[in-house]
XYZ file of N, CA, C and O in Angstrom:
292
model
N 0.859 -1.041 -0.036
C -0.094 0.037 -0.088
C 0.747 1.697 -0.122
O 1.995 1.284 -0.327
N -0.043 2.299 0.308
C 0.753 3.650 0.348
C 2.073 3.688 1.291
O 3.272 4.215 0.971
N 1.673 3.392 2.297
C 2.958 3.337 3.460
C 4.045 2.373 2.972
O 5.241 2.744 2.791
N 4.036 1.271 2.428
C 5.332 0.547 1.849
C 5.932 0.999 0.950
O 7.099 1.046 0.607
N 4.928 1.515 -0.056
C 5.465 2.351 -1.359
C 6.419 3.414 -0.864
O 7.528 3.734 -1.401
N 6.019 4.365 -0.273
C 6.704 5.691 0.181
C 8.016 5.052 0.950
O 8.818 6.018 0.837
N 7.694 4.009 1.774
C 8.769 3.819 2.712
C 10.076 3.654 1.652
O 11.365 3.659 1.964
N 9.828 2.510 0.688
C 10.785 2.165 -0.467
C 11.459 3.615 -1.112
O 12.707 3.412 -1.322
N 10.384 4.221 -1.405
C 11.174 5.597 -2.172
C 12.193 6.311 -1.290
O 12.876 6.742 -1.611
N 11.502 6.516 0.130
C 12.475 6.939 1.138
C 13.676 6.392 1.067
O 14.563 7.354 1.275
N 13.952 5.081 1.249
C 14.935 4.423 1.378
C 15.933 4.869 0.407
O 16.986 4.972 0.174
N 15.405 4.421 -1.096
C 16.158 4.630 -2.343
C 16.816 6.148 -2.194
O 17.948 6.079 -2.806
N 15.880 7.014 -2.074
C 16.097 8.493 -2.073
C 17.171 8.889 -1.107
O 18.262 9.759 -1.483
N 17.030 8.399 0.003
C 18.249 8.428 0.977
C 19.391 7.896 0.659
O 20.650 8.658 0.836
N 19.660 6.915 -0.026
C 20.796 6.290 -0.506
C 21.474 7.283 -1.845
O 22.759 7.416 -1.684
N 20.822 7.640 -2.425
C 21.294 8.402 -3.302
C 21.538 10.342 -2.794
O 22.065 10.959 -3.848
N 21.050 10.368 -1.831
C 21.272 11.800 -1.422
C 20.223 12.645 -1.474
O 20.211 13.834 -1.184
N 18.751 12.452 -1.846
C 17.979 13.064 -2.314
C 17.149 13.314 -1.318
O 16.091 12.868 -1.094
N 17.373 14.292 -0.419
C 16.864 14.489 0.898
C 15.752 14.875 0.861
O 14.705 14.726 1.798
N 15.193 16.068 -0.078
C 13.958 16.461 -0.371
C 12.948 15.535 -0.619
O 11.893 15.443 -0.191
N 13.315 14.712 -1.462
C 12.396 13.195 -2.129
C 12.196 12.747 -0.716
O 11.255 12.081 -0.387
N 13.470 12.422 0.146
C 13.370 11.654 1.420
C 12.429 12.049 2.354
O 11.434 11.233 3.070
N 12.357 13.416 2.519
C 11.467 13.852 3.374
C 10.094 13.801 3.142
O 9.115 13.891 3.834
N 9.895 14.234 1.793
C 8.290 13.987 1.155
C 7.913 12.516 1.338
O 6.747 11.973 1.508
N 9.110 11.483 0.998
C 8.517 10.214 1.155
C 8.073 9.992 2.616
O 7.031 9.314 2.693
N 8.894 10.466 3.538
C 8.573 10.113 4.832
C 7.407 10.377 5.354
O 6.569 10.088 6.071
N 7.040 11.733 4.917
C 5.563 12.384 5.021
C 4.587 11.726 4.415
O 3.414 11.087 5.135
N 4.772 11.104 3.445
C 3.846 10.127 2.643
C 3.523 9.078 3.518
O 2.304 8.594 3.858
N 4.610 8.393 3.618
C 4.647 7.069 4.732
C 3.841 7.484 5.778
O 3.149 6.471 6.121
N 4.278 8.407 6.571
C 3.535 8.654 7.983
C 2.077 8.866 7.400
O 1.060 8.300 8.307
N 1.427 9.606 6.354
C -0.115 9.485 6.025
C -0.549 8.271 6.212
O -1.580 8.279 6.316
N 0.093 7.558 5.406
C -0.504 6.281 4.988
C -0.390 5.316 6.334
O -1.480 4.779 6.555
N 0.653 5.601 7.251
C 0.410 4.879 8.425
C -0.633 5.237 9.416
O -1.201 4.172 10.064
N -0.832 6.393 9.330
C -1.811 7.049 10.083
C -3.360 7.038 9.487
O -4.162 7.977 10.220
N -3.515 6.634 8.354
C -4.770 6.540 7.570
C -5.055 8.191 7.325
O -6.380 8.457 7.256
N -4.281 9.095 7.091
C -4.509 10.541 6.797
C -4.179 10.731 5.333
O -3.639 11.381 4.565
N -5.350 10.107 4.330
C -5.137 9.903 3.201
C -5.350 11.331 2.538
O -5.060 11.382 1.217
N -6.001 12.154 3.091
C -6.326 13.663 2.701
C -5.126 14.223 2.265
O -5.164 15.341 1.355
N -4.092 14.019 3.069
C -3.194 14.771 2.792
C -2.079 14.283 1.583
O -1.159 14.632 1.074
N -2.441 12.991 0.971
C -1.711 12.356 0.025
C -1.557 12.916 -1.186
O -0.444 13.142 -1.860
N -2.771 13.616 -1.857
C -2.499 14.350 -3.364
C -1.477 15.416 -3.226
O -0.794 15.526 -4.051
N -1.647 16.320 -2.077
C -0.647 17.482 -2.127
C 0.738 16.837 -1.823
O 1.660 17.302 -2.520
N 1.005 15.890 -1.123
C 2.243 15.380 -0.655
C 2.856 14.421 -2.029
O 3.788 15.024 -2.780
N 1.931 14.094 -2.977
C 2.327 13.454 -4.230
C 2.491 14.654 -5.325
O 3.512 14.852 -6.004
N 1.980 15.666 -5.493
C 1.967 16.664 -6.269
C 3.517 17.480 -5.857
O 4.333 17.438 -6.752
N 3.787 17.454 -4.802
C 5.117 18.190 -4.297
C 6.052 16.923 -4.689
O 7.253 17.616 -5.066
N 5.876 15.925 -4.432
C 6.871 14.844 -4.601
C 7.339 14.839 -6.365
O 8.087 14.736 -6.737
N 6.289 14.703 -6.907
C 6.536 14.753 -8.302
C 7.213 16.138 -8.633
O 8.126 15.788 -9.983
N 7.207 16.986 -8.184
C 7.990 18.412 -8.368
C 9.292 18.119 -8.356
O 10.289 18.418 -8.960
N 9.578 17.690 -7.007
C 10.764 17.491 -6.747
C 11.744 16.352 -7.206
O 12.822 16.542 -7.455
N 10.989 15.322 -7.546
C 11.609 14.311 -8.436
C 12.003 14.659 -9.872
O 13.099 14.332 -10.308
N 11.227 15.408 -10.270
C 11.470 15.884 -11.488
C 12.714 16.727 -11.540
O 13.726 16.419 -12.316
N 12.942 17.750 -10.671
C 14.169 18.499 -10.203
C 15.520 17.344 -9.927
O 16.387 17.739 -10.599
N 15.126 16.571 -9.109
C 16.239 15.400 -8.674
C 16.742 14.539 -9.733
O 17.911 14.916 -10.050
N 15.720 14.167 -10.885
C 16.280 13.590 -11.874
C 17.066 14.438 -12.947
O 17.909 13.907 -13.217
N 16.697 15.752 -13.130
C 17.450 16.661 -14.029
C 18.836 16.726 -13.180
O 19.767 16.801 -14.166
N 18.923 17.171 -11.939
C 20.313 17.402 -11.178
C 20.993 15.968 -11.490
O 22.226 16.005 -11.995
N 20.603 14.765 -11.485
C 21.098 13.605 -11.580
C 21.644 13.072 -13.082
O 22.819 13.133 -13.301
N 20.877 13.664 -13.709
C 21.149 13.481 -15.126
C 22.285 14.718 -15.594
O 23.297 14.097 -16.406
N 22.388 15.632 -14.966
C 23.214 16.828 -15.539
C 24.865 16.069 -14.853
O 25.526 16.198 -15.217
N 24.560 15.636 -13.539
C 25.904 15.103 -13.170
C 26.433 13.800 -13.852
O 27.455 14.111 -14.097
N 25.530 13.058 -14.578
C 25.988 11.851 -15.135
C 26.607 12.129 -16.403
O 27.589 11.713 -16.888
N 26.124 13.563 -17.221
C 26.728 13.860 -18.229
C 27.903 14.275 -18.399
O 28.885 14.296 -19.158
N 28.151 14.821 -17.130
C 29.800 15.441 -16.757
C 30.769 14.280 -16.951
O 31.726 14.377 -17.029
N 30.102 12.999 -16.849
C 31.253 11.995 -16.841
C 32.032 11.394 -15.421
O 32.822 10.708 -15.491
N 31.896 12.117 -14.514
C 32.423 12.164 -13.391
C 31.426 11.288 -12.516
O 30.141 11.629 -12.194
N 32.159 10.346 -11.703
C 31.266 9.273 -10.630
C 30.622 10.393 -9.719
O 31.293 11.552 -9.400
N 29.500 10.200 -9.172
C 28.762 10.715 -8.263
C 29.672 11.272 -6.969
O 29.457 12.306 -6.443
N 30.124 9.970 -6.562
C 31.032 10.018 -5.298
C 31.837 11.450 -5.275
O 32.311 11.909 -4.431
N 32.491 11.186 -6.695
C 33.779 12.588 -6.840
C 33.024 13.814 -6.793
O 33.485 14.626 -6.497
N 31.816 14.212 -7.195
C 30.932 15.306 -7.286
C 30.927 16.074 -5.939
O 31.084 17.248 -5.764
N 30.775 15.433 -4.873
C 30.906 15.918 -3.679
C 32.054 16.245 -2.809
O 32.101 16.972 -1.911
N 33.031 16.048 -3.421
C 34.359 16.241 -2.932
C 34.831 17.670 -3.151
O 34.426 17.998 -4.191
């Protein structure tokens, strides 16, 4: 359900260092856990926006041809 999917997204985004995605996924996970589904549409809309920005940033990083780990040094 919602809680499990948001939990997976939270973990994956944390691994990538996508902190805004992780925070929104955590909020969505909590909404699912506490059955506050009325909060879900707004969280999903915000998540879609942040994911688009995150994908673009990752694509730019990968285009540069430098491993991501070296980008942060």
